[in-house]
Structures are given as structure tokens and as C-alpha cells.
mmCIF file of C-alpha atoms and ligand atoms in Angstrom:
data_model
loop_
_atom_site.group_PDB
_atom_site.id
_atom_site.type_symbol
_atom_site.label_atom_id
_atom_site.label_comp_id
_atom_site.label_asym_id
_atom_site.label_seq_id
_atom_site.Cartn_x
_atom_site.Cartn_y
_atom_site.Cartn_z
ATOM 1 C CA MET A 1 12.303 -20.690 1.825
ATOM 2 C CA PRO A 2 9.055 -21.424 3.654
ATOM 3 C CA PRO A 3 7.523 -24.911 3.702
ATOM 4 C CA ARG A 4 5.072 -25.609 0.880
ATOM 5 C CA PRO A 5 1.836 -23.748 1.563
ATOM 6 C CA ALA A 6 -0.971 -25.706 3.175
ATOM 7 C CA GLU A 7 -3.196 -24.632 0.317
ATOM 8 C CA PRO A 8 -1.195 -24.819 -2.895
ATOM 9 C CA GLY A 9 -2.536 -22.643 -5.662
ATOM 10 C CA CYS A 10 -3.265 -19.440 -3.740
ATOM 11 C CA GLN A 11 0.257 -18.030 -3.994
ATOM 12 C CA PHE A 12 -0.684 -15.538 -6.727
ATOM 13 C CA ALA A 13 -3.976 -14.407 -5.173
ATOM 14 C CA SER A 14 -2.393 -11.548 -3.238
ATOM 15 C CA ASP A 15 0.769 -10.575 -1.441
ATOM 16 C CA ASN A 16 -1.058 -11.112 1.835
ATOM 17 C CA VAL A 17 -1.280 -14.874 1.316
ATOM 18 C CA ALA A 18 2.436 -15.188 2.097
ATOM 19 C CA GLY A 19 3.632 -15.846 5.638
ATOM 20 C CA ILE A 20 5.896 -13.737 7.814
ATOM 21 C CA CYS A 21 9.358 -13.356 6.288
ATOM 22 C CA PRO A 22 12.367 -14.737 8.219
ATOM 23 C CA ALA A 23 13.769 -11.284 9.120
ATOM 24 C CA ALA A 24 10.496 -10.216 10.749
ATOM 25 C CA TRP A 25 9.946 -13.621 12.339
ATOM 26 C CA GLU A 26 13.378 -13.687 13.969
ATOM 27 C CA ALA A 27 12.920 -10.166 15.332
ATOM 28 C CA ILE A 28 9.533 -11.095 16.808
ATOM 29 C CA GLU A 29 11.123 -14.091 18.467
ATOM 30 C CA ARG A 30 13.833 -11.915 20.009
ATOM 31 C CA ALA A 31 11.248 -9.395 21.183
ATOM 32 C CA ASN A 32 9.201 -12.125 22.801
ATOM 33 C CA ALA A 33 11.663 -12.700 25.652
ATOM 34 C CA GLY A 34 10.758 -11.388 29.071
ATOM 35 C CA CYS A 35 8.417 -8.637 30.181
ATOM 36 C CA VAL A 36 8.514 -5.153 28.709
ATOM 37 C CA PRO A 37 6.314 -2.062 29.093
ATOM 38 C CA SER A 38 3.024 -2.185 27.149
ATOM 39 C CA TYR A 39 1.171 0.145 24.757
ATOM 40 C CA GLY A 40 4.281 1.100 22.821
ATOM 41 C CA ASN A 41 6.371 2.280 25.763
ATOM 42 C CA ASP A 42 9.063 -0.284 24.996
ATOM 43 C CA ALA A 43 12.477 -0.235 23.350
ATOM 44 C CA TRP A 44 11.332 -2.131 20.230
ATOM 45 C CA THR A 45 8.708 0.479 19.449
ATOM 46 C CA ALA A 46 11.207 3.278 20.035
ATOM 47 C CA ARG A 47 13.674 1.557 17.697
ATOM 48 C CA ALA A 48 11.049 0.997 14.993
ATOM 49 C CA CYS A 49 10.090 4.700 15.071
ATOM 50 C CA GLU A 50 13.749 5.667 14.938
ATOM 51 C CA LEU A 51 14.368 3.405 11.930
ATOM 52 C CA ILE A 52 11.402 4.861 10.046
ATOM 53 C CA ARG A 53 12.709 8.381 10.741
ATOM 54 C CA GLU A 54 16.146 7.328 9.511
ATOM 55 C CA VAL A 55 14.778 5.730 6.369
ATOM 56 C CA PHE A 56 12.802 8.848 5.471
ATOM 57 C CA GLU A 57 15.440 11.291 6.757
ATOM 58 C CA HIS A 58 12.685 13.172 8.532
ATOM 59 C CA PRO A 59 11.638 13.672 12.186
ATOM 60 C CA ALA A 60 8.158 12.317 11.404
ATOM 61 C CA GLU A 61 5.518 11.322 13.953
ATOM 62 C CA VAL A 62 4.954 7.557 13.670
ATOM 63 C CA PHE A 63 2.018 5.388 14.817
ATOM 64 C CA PHE A 64 1.545 1.643 14.433
ATOM 65 C CA VAL A 65 -1.866 0.154 13.632
ATOM 66 C CA PHE A 66 -3.011 -3.355 12.751
ATOM 67 C CA ASN A 67 -4.025 -2.969 9.119
ATOM 68 C CA GLY A 68 -4.242 -0.733 6.089
ATOM 69 C CA THR A 69 -7.934 0.067 6.325
ATOM 70 C CA ALA A 70 -7.379 1.526 9.792
ATOM 71 C CA ALA A 71 -4.220 3.343 8.730
ATOM 72 C CA ASN A 72 -5.913 4.967 5.742
ATOM 73 C CA SER A 73 -9.200 5.827 7.350
ATOM 74 C CA LEU A 74 -7.737 7.203 10.581
ATOM 75 C CA ALA A 75 -5.101 9.188 8.691
ATOM 76 C CA LEU A 76 -7.702 10.637 6.326
ATOM 77 C CA ALA A 77 -9.961 11.500 9.264
ATOM 78 C CA ALA A 78 -7.065 13.432 10.790
ATOM 79 C CA LEU A 79 -6.684 15.485 7.594
ATOM 80 C CA CYS A 80 -10.213 16.782 7.212
ATOM 81 C CA GLN A 81 -13.524 17.786 8.771
ATOM 82 C CA SER A 82 -16.811 16.013 8.090
ATOM 83 C CA TYR A 83 -17.897 18.701 5.586
ATOM 84 C CA HIS A 84 -14.743 18.236 3.511
ATOM 85 C CA ALA A 85 -14.137 15.932 0.553
ATOM 86 C CA ILE A 86 -11.314 13.529 -0.227
ATOM 87 C CA VAL A 87 -10.286 13.268 -3.877
ATOM 88 C CA CYS A 88 -9.035 9.868 -5.008
ATOM 89 C CA HIS A 89 -8.943 7.585 -8.038
ATOM 90 C CA GLU A 90 -12.053 5.532 -8.730
ATOM 91 C CA LEU A 91 -10.034 2.322 -8.261
ATOM 92 C CA ALA A 92 -8.497 3.469 -4.966
ATOM 93 C CA HIS A 93 -8.543 0.957 -2.136
ATOM 94 C CA VAL A 94 -10.010 3.620 0.177
ATOM 95 C CA GLU A 95 -13.040 3.700 -2.111
ATOM 96 C CA THR A 96 -13.397 0.105 -3.249
ATOM 97 C CA ASP A 97 -12.085 -2.046 -0.401
ATOM 98 C CA GLU A 98 -12.540 -0.362 2.952
ATOM 99 C CA CYS A 99 -16.265 -0.784 3.513
ATOM 100 C CA GLY A 100 -16.784 2.940 3.991
ATOM 101 C CA ALA A 101 -14.284 3.161 6.857
ATOM 102 C CA PRO A 102 -12.776 6.487 5.696
ATOM 103 C CA GLU A 103 -16.258 8.042 5.619
ATOM 104 C CA PHE A 104 -17.131 6.410 8.952
ATOM 105 C CA PHE A 105 -14.037 7.516 10.863
ATOM 106 C CA SER A 106 -14.221 11.032 9.439
ATOM 107 C CA ASN A 107 -17.903 11.282 10.369
ATOM 108 C CA GLY A 108 -19.181 11.519 6.834
ATOM 109 C CA THR A 109 -16.485 13.130 4.710
ATOM 110 C CA LYS A 110 -17.402 12.595 1.071
ATOM 111 C CA ILE A 111 -15.070 10.781 -1.283
ATOM 112 C CA LEU A 112 -14.887 12.275 -4.790
ATOM 113 C CA LEU A 113 -13.830 9.784 -7.437
ATOM 114 C CA LEU A 114 -11.759 10.628 -10.468
ATOM 115 C CA PRO A 115 -10.831 8.579 -13.512
ATOM 116 C CA GLY A 116 -7.247 8.420 -14.733
ATOM 117 C CA ALA A 117 -5.166 6.095 -16.885
ATOM 118 C CA HIS A 118 -3.260 3.321 -15.101
ATOM 119 C CA ALA A 119 -5.061 4.012 -11.806
ATOM 120 C CA LYS A 120 -3.286 7.331 -11.340
ATOM 121 C CA LEU A 121 -4.717 10.779 -10.650
ATOM 122 C CA THR A 122 -3.739 13.627 -12.944
ATOM 123 C CA PRO A 123 -3.172 17.249 -11.889
ATOM 124 C CA ALA A 124 -5.804 18.368 -14.425
ATOM 125 C CA GLY A 125 -8.329 15.932 -13.006
ATOM 126 C CA ILE A 126 -7.690 17.097 -9.467
ATOM 127 C CA ALA A 127 -7.911 20.761 -10.482
ATOM 128 C CA HIS A 128 -11.194 20.127 -12.291
ATOM 129 C CA ALA A 129 -12.708 18.371 -9.275
ATOM 130 C CA VAL A 130 -11.792 21.320 -7.091
ATOM 131 C CA GLU A 131 -12.700 24.124 -9.453
ATOM 132 C CA ARG A 132 -16.056 22.932 -10.752
ATOM 133 C CA ARG A 133 -17.814 24.090 -7.567
ATOM 134 C CA ALA A 134 -16.828 26.673 -5.001
ATOM 135 C CA ASP A 135 -20.112 27.220 -3.157
ATOM 136 C CA LEU A 136 -21.039 25.982 0.270
ATOM 137 C CA HIS A 137 -23.621 23.511 -1.035
ATOM 138 C CA TYR A 138 -20.848 21.209 -2.158
ATOM 139 C CA PRO A 139 -18.403 19.383 0.187
ATOM 140 C CA LYS A 140 -15.141 21.292 0.134
ATOM 141 C CA PRO A 141 -12.232 19.277 -1.341
ATOM 142 C CA ARG A 142 -9.508 19.173 1.298
ATOM 143 C CA VAL A 143 -7.423 16.051 0.727
ATOM 144 C CA VAL A 144 -5.937 14.238 -2.251
ATOM 145 C CA SER A 145 -5.222 10.551 -1.718
ATOM 146 C CA VAL A 146 -2.777 8.763 -4.031
ATOM 147 C CA THR A 147 -1.903 5.061 -3.945
ATOM 148 C CA GLN A 148 1.785 4.253 -4.366
ATOM 149 C CA ALA A 149 2.202 1.646 -5.889
ATOM 150 C CA SER A 150 -1.259 1.866 -7.434
ATOM 151 C CA GLU A 151 -4.027 -0.713 -7.520
ATOM 152 C CA LEU A 152 -2.961 -1.558 -11.101
ATOM 153 C CA SER A 153 0.679 -2.061 -10.102
ATOM 154 C CA THR A 154 1.816 1.210 -11.648
ATOM 155 C CA VAL A 155 3.898 3.807 -9.871
ATOM 156 C CA TYR A 156 3.764 7.597 -9.680
ATOM 157 C CA SER A 157 7.138 8.992 -10.816
ATOM 158 C CA CYS A 158 8.895 11.762 -8.892
ATOM 159 C CA ALA A 159 7.836 14.228 -11.595
ATOM 160 C CA GLU A 160 4.196 13.109 -11.478
ATOM 161 C CA LEU A 161 4.161 13.510 -7.713
ATOM 162 C CA ALA A 162 5.739 16.954 -7.974
ATOM 163 C CA ASP A 163 2.904 17.946 -10.327
ATOM 164 C CA VAL A 164 0.318 16.605 -7.875
ATOM 165 C CA GLN A 165 2.060 18.524 -5.103
ATOM 166 C CA GLU A 166 1.912 21.754 -7.099
ATOM 167 C CA THR A 167 -1.811 21.247 -7.738
ATOM 168 C CA CYS A 168 -2.395 20.588 -4.027
ATOM 169 C CA ARG A 169 -0.422 23.694 -3.076
ATOM 170 C CA ARG A 170 -2.394 25.873 -5.463
ATOM 171 C CA HIS A 171 -5.734 24.635 -4.142
ATOM 172 C CA GLY A 172 -4.935 24.307 -0.450
ATOM 173 C CA LEU A 173 -5.223 20.521 -0.474
ATOM 174 C CA ARG A 174 -3.480 18.086 1.819
ATOM 175 C CA LEU A 175 -1.785 15.015 0.406
ATOM 176 C CA HIS A 176 -2.277 11.483 1.716
ATOM 177 C CA MET A 177 -0.400 8.489 0.335
ATOM 178 C CA ASP A 178 -1.739 4.941 0.625
ATOM 179 C CA GLY A 179 1.539 3.065 0.697
ATOM 180 C CA ALA A 180 0.305 -0.477 1.317
ATOM 181 C CA ARG A 181 2.902 -1.341 -1.354
ATOM 182 C CA PHE A 182 5.179 1.649 -0.847
ATOM 183 C CA ALA A 183 8.272 -0.583 -0.743
ATOM 184 C CA ASN A 184 7.393 -2.019 -4.164
ATOM 185 C CA ALA A 185 7.078 1.485 -5.586
ATOM 186 C CA LEU A 186 10.362 2.502 -4.031
ATOM 187 C CA ALA A 187 12.098 -0.577 -5.421
ATOM 188 C CA ALA A 188 10.653 0.148 -8.868
ATOM 189 C CA LEU A 189 11.784 3.783 -8.848
ATOM 190 C CA ASP A 190 15.099 3.220 -7.074
ATOM 191 C CA VAL A 191 15.118 6.636 -5.395
ATOM 192 C CA PRO A 192 15.575 7.643 -1.732
ATOM 193 C CA PRO A 193 12.265 7.412 0.206
ATOM 194 C CA ARG A 194 12.224 11.171 0.844
ATOM 195 C CA ARG A 195 12.037 11.840 -2.911
ATOM 196 C CA ILE A 196 8.520 10.404 -3.193
ATOM 197 C CA THR A 197 7.154 11.484 0.190
ATOM 198 C CA TRP A 198 7.806 14.683 2.144
ATOM 199 C CA GLU A 199 9.925 16.222 -0.597
ATOM 200 C CA VAL A 200 6.855 16.136 -2.833
ATOM 201 C CA GLY A 201 4.530 17.390 -0.134
ATOM 202 C CA VAL A 202 3.099 14.155 1.277
ATOM 203 C CA ASP A 203 1.536 15.114 4.622
ATOM 204 C CA VAL A 204 0.914 11.569 5.775
ATOM 205 C CA LEU A 205 2.013 8.186 4.462
ATOM 206 C CA CYS A 206 0.343 4.901 5.359
ATOM 207 C CA LEU A 207 3.352 2.628 5.125
ATOM 208 C CA GLY A 208 2.521 -1.010 4.483
ATOM 209 C CA GLY A 209 4.123 -3.767 6.529
ATOM 210 C CA THR A 210 1.765 -6.685 6.012
ATOM 211 C CA LYS A 211 2.266 -7.173 2.279
ATOM 212 C CA ASN A 212 5.983 -6.548 2.640
ATOM 213 C CA GLY A 213 6.472 -9.554 4.938
ATOM 214 C CA MET A 214 5.021 -8.858 8.369
ATOM 215 C CA GLY A 215 2.205 -10.823 9.997
ATOM 216 C CA MET A 216 0.221 -7.657 10.536
ATOM 217 C CA GLY A 217 0.840 -3.981 10.864
ATOM 218 C CA GLU A 218 1.049 -0.700 9.015
ATOM 219 C CA ALA A 219 2.732 2.506 10.095
ATOM 220 C CA VAL A 220 1.072 5.906 9.867
ATOM 221 C CA VAL A 221 3.865 8.368 9.196
ATOM 222 C CA PHE A 222 3.057 12.060 9.629
ATOM 223 C CA PHE A 223 5.593 14.277 7.851
ATOM 224 C CA ASN A 224 3.290 17.176 8.651
ATOM 225 C CA ARG A 225 3.626 16.755 12.393
ATOM 226 C CA ASP A 226 0.941 19.281 13.312
ATOM 227 C CA LEU A 227 -1.614 16.923 11.781
ATOM 228 C CA ALA A 228 -0.571 14.167 14.193
ATOM 229 C CA ASP A 229 -1.955 16.114 17.126
ATOM 230 C CA GLU A 230 -4.060 13.753 19.287
ATOM 231 C CA PHE A 231 -3.792 10.976 16.659
ATOM 232 C CA GLU A 232 -3.042 8.491 19.452
ATOM 233 C CA TYR A 233 -6.599 9.057 20.723
ATOM 234 C CA ARG A 234 -8.035 8.190 17.298
ATOM 235 C CA CYS A 235 -6.017 4.980 17.264
ATOM 236 C CA LYS A 236 -7.121 3.999 20.749
ATOM 237 C CA GLN A 237 -10.791 4.821 20.137
ATOM 238 C CA ALA A 238 -10.765 2.789 16.925
ATOM 239 C CA GLY A 239 -9.341 -0.249 18.714
ATOM 240 C CA GLN A 240 -6.008 0.128 16.961
ATOM 241 C CA LEU A 241 -3.688 0.542 19.931
ATOM 242 C CA ALA A 242 -1.871 -2.748 20.505
ATOM 243 C CA SER A 243 -1.126 -3.369 24.159
ATOM 244 C CA LYS A 244 1.644 -5.824 23.242
ATOM 245 C CA MET A 245 3.023 -3.371 20.744
ATOM 246 C CA ARG A 246 6.512 -4.875 20.858
ATOM 247 C CA HIS A 247 5.691 -7.792 18.581
ATOM 248 C CA MET A 248 4.416 -5.546 15.808
ATOM 249 C CA ALA A 249 7.241 -3.062 16.350
ATOM 250 C CA ALA A 250 9.846 -5.821 16.321
ATOM 251 C CA ALA A 251 8.663 -6.999 12.935
ATOM 252 C CA TRP A 252 9.257 -3.473 11.636
ATOM 253 C CA VAL A 253 12.743 -3.507 13.108
ATOM 254 C CA GLY A 254 13.453 -6.844 11.447
ATOM 255 C CA LEU A 255 12.261 -5.536 8.085
ATOM 256 C CA LEU A 256 13.911 -2.135 8.172
ATOM 257 C CA GLU A 257 17.307 -3.013 9.624
ATOM 258 C CA GLY A 258 19.727 -3.732 6.825
ATOM 259 C CA GLY A 259 17.131 -2.776 4.206
ATOM 260 C CA ARG A 260 15.340 -6.131 4.238
ATOM 261 C CA TRP A 261 12.044 -4.422 3.344
ATOM 262 C CA LEU A 262 13.551 -3.349 0.034
ATOM 263 C CA ASP A 263 15.050 -6.788 -0.611
ATOM 264 C CA ASN A 264 11.563 -8.237 -0.139
ATOM 265 C CA ALA A 265 10.018 -5.675 -2.477
ATOM 266 C CA ARG A 266 12.710 -6.107 -5.112
ATOM 267 C CA HIS A 267 12.178 -9.859 -5.018
ATOM 268 C CA ALA A 268 8.406 -9.459 -5.429
ATOM 269 C CA ASN A 269 8.841 -7.018 -8.311
ATOM 270 C CA ALA A 270 11.469 -9.164 -10.024
ATOM 271 C CA THR A 271 9.366 -12.318 -9.841
ATOM 272 C CA ALA A 272 6.405 -10.373 -11.265
ATOM 273 C CA ALA A 273 8.652 -9.123 -14.077
ATOM 274 C CA ARG A 274 9.670 -12.674 -14.896
ATOM 275 C CA LEU A 275 6.079 -13.904 -14.813
ATOM 276 C CA GLU A 276 5.046 -11.049 -17.108
ATOM 277 C CA ARG A 277 7.881 -11.736 -19.545
ATOM 278 C CA GLU A 278 7.044 -15.416 -19.833
ATOM 279 C CA LEU A 279 3.282 -14.851 -20.140
ATOM 280 C CA CYS A 280 3.943 -12.406 -23.002
ATOM 281 C CA GLY A 281 5.529 -15.289 -24.912
ATOM 282 C CA ILE A 282 2.464 -17.554 -24.723
ATOM 283 C CA PRO A 283 0.213 -17.229 -27.805
ATOM 284 C CA GLY A 284 -3.271 -15.909 -27.021
ATOM 285 C CA VAL A 285 -2.312 -14.530 -23.609
ATOM 286 C CA ASP A 286 -2.625 -10.735 -23.324
ATOM 287 C CA VAL A 287 -0.663 -8.971 -20.648
ATOM 288 C CA LEU A 288 -2.553 -5.799 -19.683
ATOM 289 C CA GLY A 289 -1.497 -2.426 -18.345
ATOM 290 C CA ARG A 290 1.928 -1.130 -17.505
ATOM 291 C CA ARG A 291 3.171 -3.133 -14.574
ATOM 292 C CA GLN A 292 5.969 -1.564 -12.571
ATOM 293 C CA ALA A 293 5.458 -3.281 -9.210
ATOM 294 C CA ASN A 294 4.532 -6.805 -8.140
ATOM 295 C CA ALA A 295 1.210 -7.614 -9.846
ATOM 296 C CA VAL A 296 0.687 -8.802 -13.396
ATOM 297 C CA PHE A 297 -2.695 -8.258 -15.057
ATOM 298 C CA VAL A 298 -3.506 -10.663 -17.836
ATOM 299 C CA ARG A 299 -6.342 -11.729 -20.113
ATOM 300 C CA PHE A 300 -6.280 -15.448 -20.800
ATOM 301 C CA PRO A 301 -7.765 -17.042 -23.917
ATOM 302 C CA GLY A 302 -11.145 -18.771 -23.555
ATOM 303 C CA GLY A 303 -11.381 -21.423 -20.874
ATOM 304 C CA VAL A 304 -7.865 -20.962 -19.532
ATOM 305 C CA ALA A 305 -8.846 -18.958 -16.433
ATOM 306 C CA ASP A 306 -11.526 -21.522 -15.548
ATOM 307 C CA GLY A 307 -9.083 -24.327 -16.202
ATOM 308 C CA LEU A 308 -6.526 -22.747 -13.899
ATOM 309 C CA ARG A 309 -9.115 -22.463 -11.150
ATOM 310 C CA GLN A 310 -10.109 -26.086 -11.622
ATOM 311 C CA ALA A 311 -6.443 -26.984 -11.289
ATOM 312 C CA GLY A 312 -6.488 -25.248 -7.906
ATOM 313 C CA TRP A 313 -5.062 -21.818 -8.731
ATOM 314 C CA ARG A 314 -6.606 -18.833 -6.965
ATOM 315 C CA PHE A 315 -6.562 -15.257 -8.266
ATOM 316 C CA TYR A 316 -8.810 -12.217 -8.506
ATOM 317 C CA ASP A 317 -10.408 -11.047 -11.733
ATOM 318 C CA PHE A 318 -12.464 -8.023 -10.643
ATOM 319 C CA ILE A 319 -9.766 -5.479 -9.963
ATOM 320 C CA GLY A 320 -9.557 -2.651 -12.441
ATOM 321 C CA SER A 321 -9.026 -3.702 -15.988
ATOM 322 C CA GLY A 322 -11.189 -6.798 -16.119
ATOM 323 C CA GLY A 323 -8.195 -9.108 -16.467
ATOM 324 C CA CYS A 324 -6.902 -11.630 -13.972
ATOM 325 C CA ARG A 325 -4.485 -10.336 -11.349
ATOM 326 C CA LEU A 326 -1.453 -12.457 -10.529
ATOM 327 C CA MET A 327 0.397 -11.042 -7.573
ATOM 328 C CA CYS A 328 3.889 -11.888 -6.390
ATOM 329 C CA SER A 329 5.323 -11.437 -2.902
ATOM 330 C CA TRP A 330 8.571 -11.773 -0.960
ATOM 331 C CA ALA A 331 7.840 -15.520 -0.848
ATOM 332 C CA THR A 332 7.126 -16.207 -4.528
ATOM 333 C CA THR A 333 9.597 -18.732 -5.933
ATOM 334 C CA ASP A 334 10.726 -19.538 -9.449
ATOM 335 C CA ALA A 335 9.183 -22.964 -8.897
ATOM 336 C CA ASP A 336 5.791 -21.301 -8.196
ATOM 337 C CA ILE A 337 6.074 -19.422 -11.471
ATOM 338 C CA ASP A 338 7.207 -22.519 -13.400
ATOM 339 C CA ALA A 339 4.228 -24.474 -12.081
ATOM 340 C CA LEU A 340 1.731 -21.763 -13.009
ATOM 341 C CA LEU A 341 3.251 -21.266 -16.464
ATOM 342 C CA ALA A 342 3.173 -24.999 -17.138
ATOM 343 C CA ASP A 343 -0.575 -25.041 -16.462
ATOM 344 C CA VAL A 344 -1.172 -21.927 -18.563
ATOM 345 C CA ARG A 345 0.749 -23.431 -21.499
ATOM 346 C CA ARG A 346 -1.074 -26.741 -21.192
ATOM 347 C CA LEU A 347 -4.506 -25.104 -21.052
ATOM 348 C CA ALA A 348 -3.700 -22.649 -23.854
ATOM 349 C CA GLY A 349 -2.477 -25.521 -26.016
ATOM 350 C CA ALA A 350 0.864 -23.754 -26.420
HETATM 351 C C1 PLP B 401 -3.998 -4.259 0.921
HETATM 352 C C2 PLP B 401 -4.191 -2.814 0.727
HETATM 353 C C3 PLP B 401 -4.510 -1.981 1.808
HETATM 354 C C4 PLP B 401 -4.721 -2.486 3.225
HETATM 355 O O1 PLP B 401 -5.719 -3.415 3.353
HETATM 356 P P1 PLP B 401 -6.075 -4.126 4.746
HETATM 357 O O2 PLP B 401 -6.689 -5.418 4.345
HETATM 358 O O3 PLP B 401 -7.009 -3.243 5.464
HETATM 359 O O4 PLP B 401 -4.791 -4.283 5.513
HETATM 360 C C5 PLP B 401 -4.589 -0.617 1.570
HETATM 361 N N1 PLP B 401 -4.397 -0.115 0.344
HETATM 362 C C6 PLP B 401 -4.088 -0.884 -0.714
HETATM 363 C C7 PLP B 401 -3.857 -0.251 -2.056
HETATM 364 C C8 PLP B 401 -3.989 -2.264 -0.561
HETATM 365 O O5 PLP B 401 -3.708 -3.028 -1.619
#
């Protein structure tokens, strides 16, 4: 386990407050020895690509970038022209948390927002967005973007994704998946990675490394390899080509070898499940939504949220449902949960 955090209280704010997990850290340390070719022409990068292809059982084209905003916005830009539209949920990270980067990198592609229970798109909603206009005065819908796991910690099932795929096929839409927490979704569904990606028509997956236990880095995985044409130029132009690629690639190797990425995700999901279970038992505390991954959304009785903040706890309360979001990671411990629950019980007078 890592040393106590320098700033106790922020451990439930996000899964990006955690450090680098031991498996990634040790791989980075091994990769650090000696001189190797730069810009991804090294053995670690080759191995990381190979592992991703093995995991997905697909000869995908793989690119490594520094963060999720770059992964999403560059991938989306590769899927459409500036006069196209991208359909996504109104809570989607690409809409709410990327400062317009998808529009910027695609030179003005419009994002069309759809509602949907539990932060998930529905086939009917997508079809409606596409069918309501078919004239050239309206930006032409070209891409559907789904977030797996979603911003409300729910997960698209295999069947739901198959329905989205069918809708995309019927309307000539490409399918992008924001997988900043893909590992958490996979752990929740317990299916092979191919079942929720290329087998259900995902053209490109932005596979999250940072929140899974790396220091930085996401992989852009093109299952539709034609769409990867010249993608390396987009990455370079956007300042996303690491010259010392080996350190980022090594972290991927450390996570993927032996399935450590799934161990990390299972741990995060399991700790969130425990937190949820215990919060449900505290009078006055309402657990919201239908958590399947690693974040618990909760409405505290009057004064409790403020009291928790005064006690030093940090968490967001503006995402989605209006409740407070408590997020677990690979590093969350039972002791962290015990400490938080003790404060909740004390403040709730339970
Ligand atoms: C964290 C996150 C990202 C990536 O965010 P960056 O800060 O740009 O790395 C993308 N999508 C979702 C759903 C996220 O939660």
C-alpha cells in the first residue's frame, strides 16, 4: 500500500488523485535503464501495442497520448469532417469537461446532446437525433460517442451496445467509445474485451490508463484501421507525441501483463460497492443512481456534506444527479472507507 497521502481527505475526489500503482511503477523503473530509440520506436512501445492487440484479440492500430481529452478529441476529429455532428449524452465528458477540444480539433464539428437515463444513450434517442433533419442546413450526424463506464458509474451491457451498433449501422454512423474507465466497465460486466468493443461495432476506443493506475497516458485504439490513416500526424501536431515514449509505454506493459489492469479495476469497483452498501445503512443518507463501477453518488442529510468538507474531505457535487460523488480507485483502502463512514455517521447523528 502507498504511504499516507500528503493531503488526507482527497482520496474520494476522483480516481486520478491516486498515485501510480506498483505494477506500473516497477515497469517504468525497468524501462528507465539505458538509452533507447525515441518517439515510440522502442521495444517497450512495441510490447505495449502487442499487449493491447492481445487483450482485444484484434490487430488494432494503437497510439499513445498523454490524457483523455486529447485521446477523445483527436479520435473524434479522425472520425468526421467539420460539417458533421457528434451525438453524445448531455453528461458526456467530451461535452462537459474538455473545454471544447473535440470541436477545436475537428475544426468546428457540432456536438449534439441527448438525454438518457443513467447517463446512457438510447437507440431511439440516437435515431431521433439523426432523423429529425436530413437537409443540408443542419450538421450531418456522423459519429456516436458512448462513455463506458459512464459519467454516472453505470455500464452499457453487451445487449445495449449491440442495439447502439444496429442503430449506427442503419444510419451510417461511426461509433466512438470514451473508455477513461473502460477497465471498470469490463470488471463490472466480466466479459472478454472484444465483446464490448469491436464485436459491437466500436470503431475507436479511447482506453484509459491514468485512472487505472498509470501516472499519465491513454491509448487510442482503432479497430477500424482505415480511420487511423495519418493519425500519427494529428498526435504530433497536437503536441501529443511523447519523445520519451518508453516510460508511458512501460506503464501500459506493467498494467496489462498478468491482467493487473483488471485487478486494479476490480479493487476500485469492490471498494465502491462496499462504500455504497454501508452508506445505504445510515439513516437519512440516500444513495443515488445505479452504480456498477467505481463511483458512488449520494445525497447526505442537511449539513453533513459541509461537515465532511470542514473535516477535510474533498469530493465533487456537480456531476450529473446533484448528489455528491465519492470515487474509489486502485489505491482506496478499507481504512479510507472506515474513516469516511465514521465521519458520516458522526455528522448524521447515526
Ligand atoms: C477523466 C475522464 C477523461 C479524461 O480526462 P483527462 O483529464 O483529459 O485525462 C475522459 N472521459 C471521462 C469519462 C473521464 O472521466
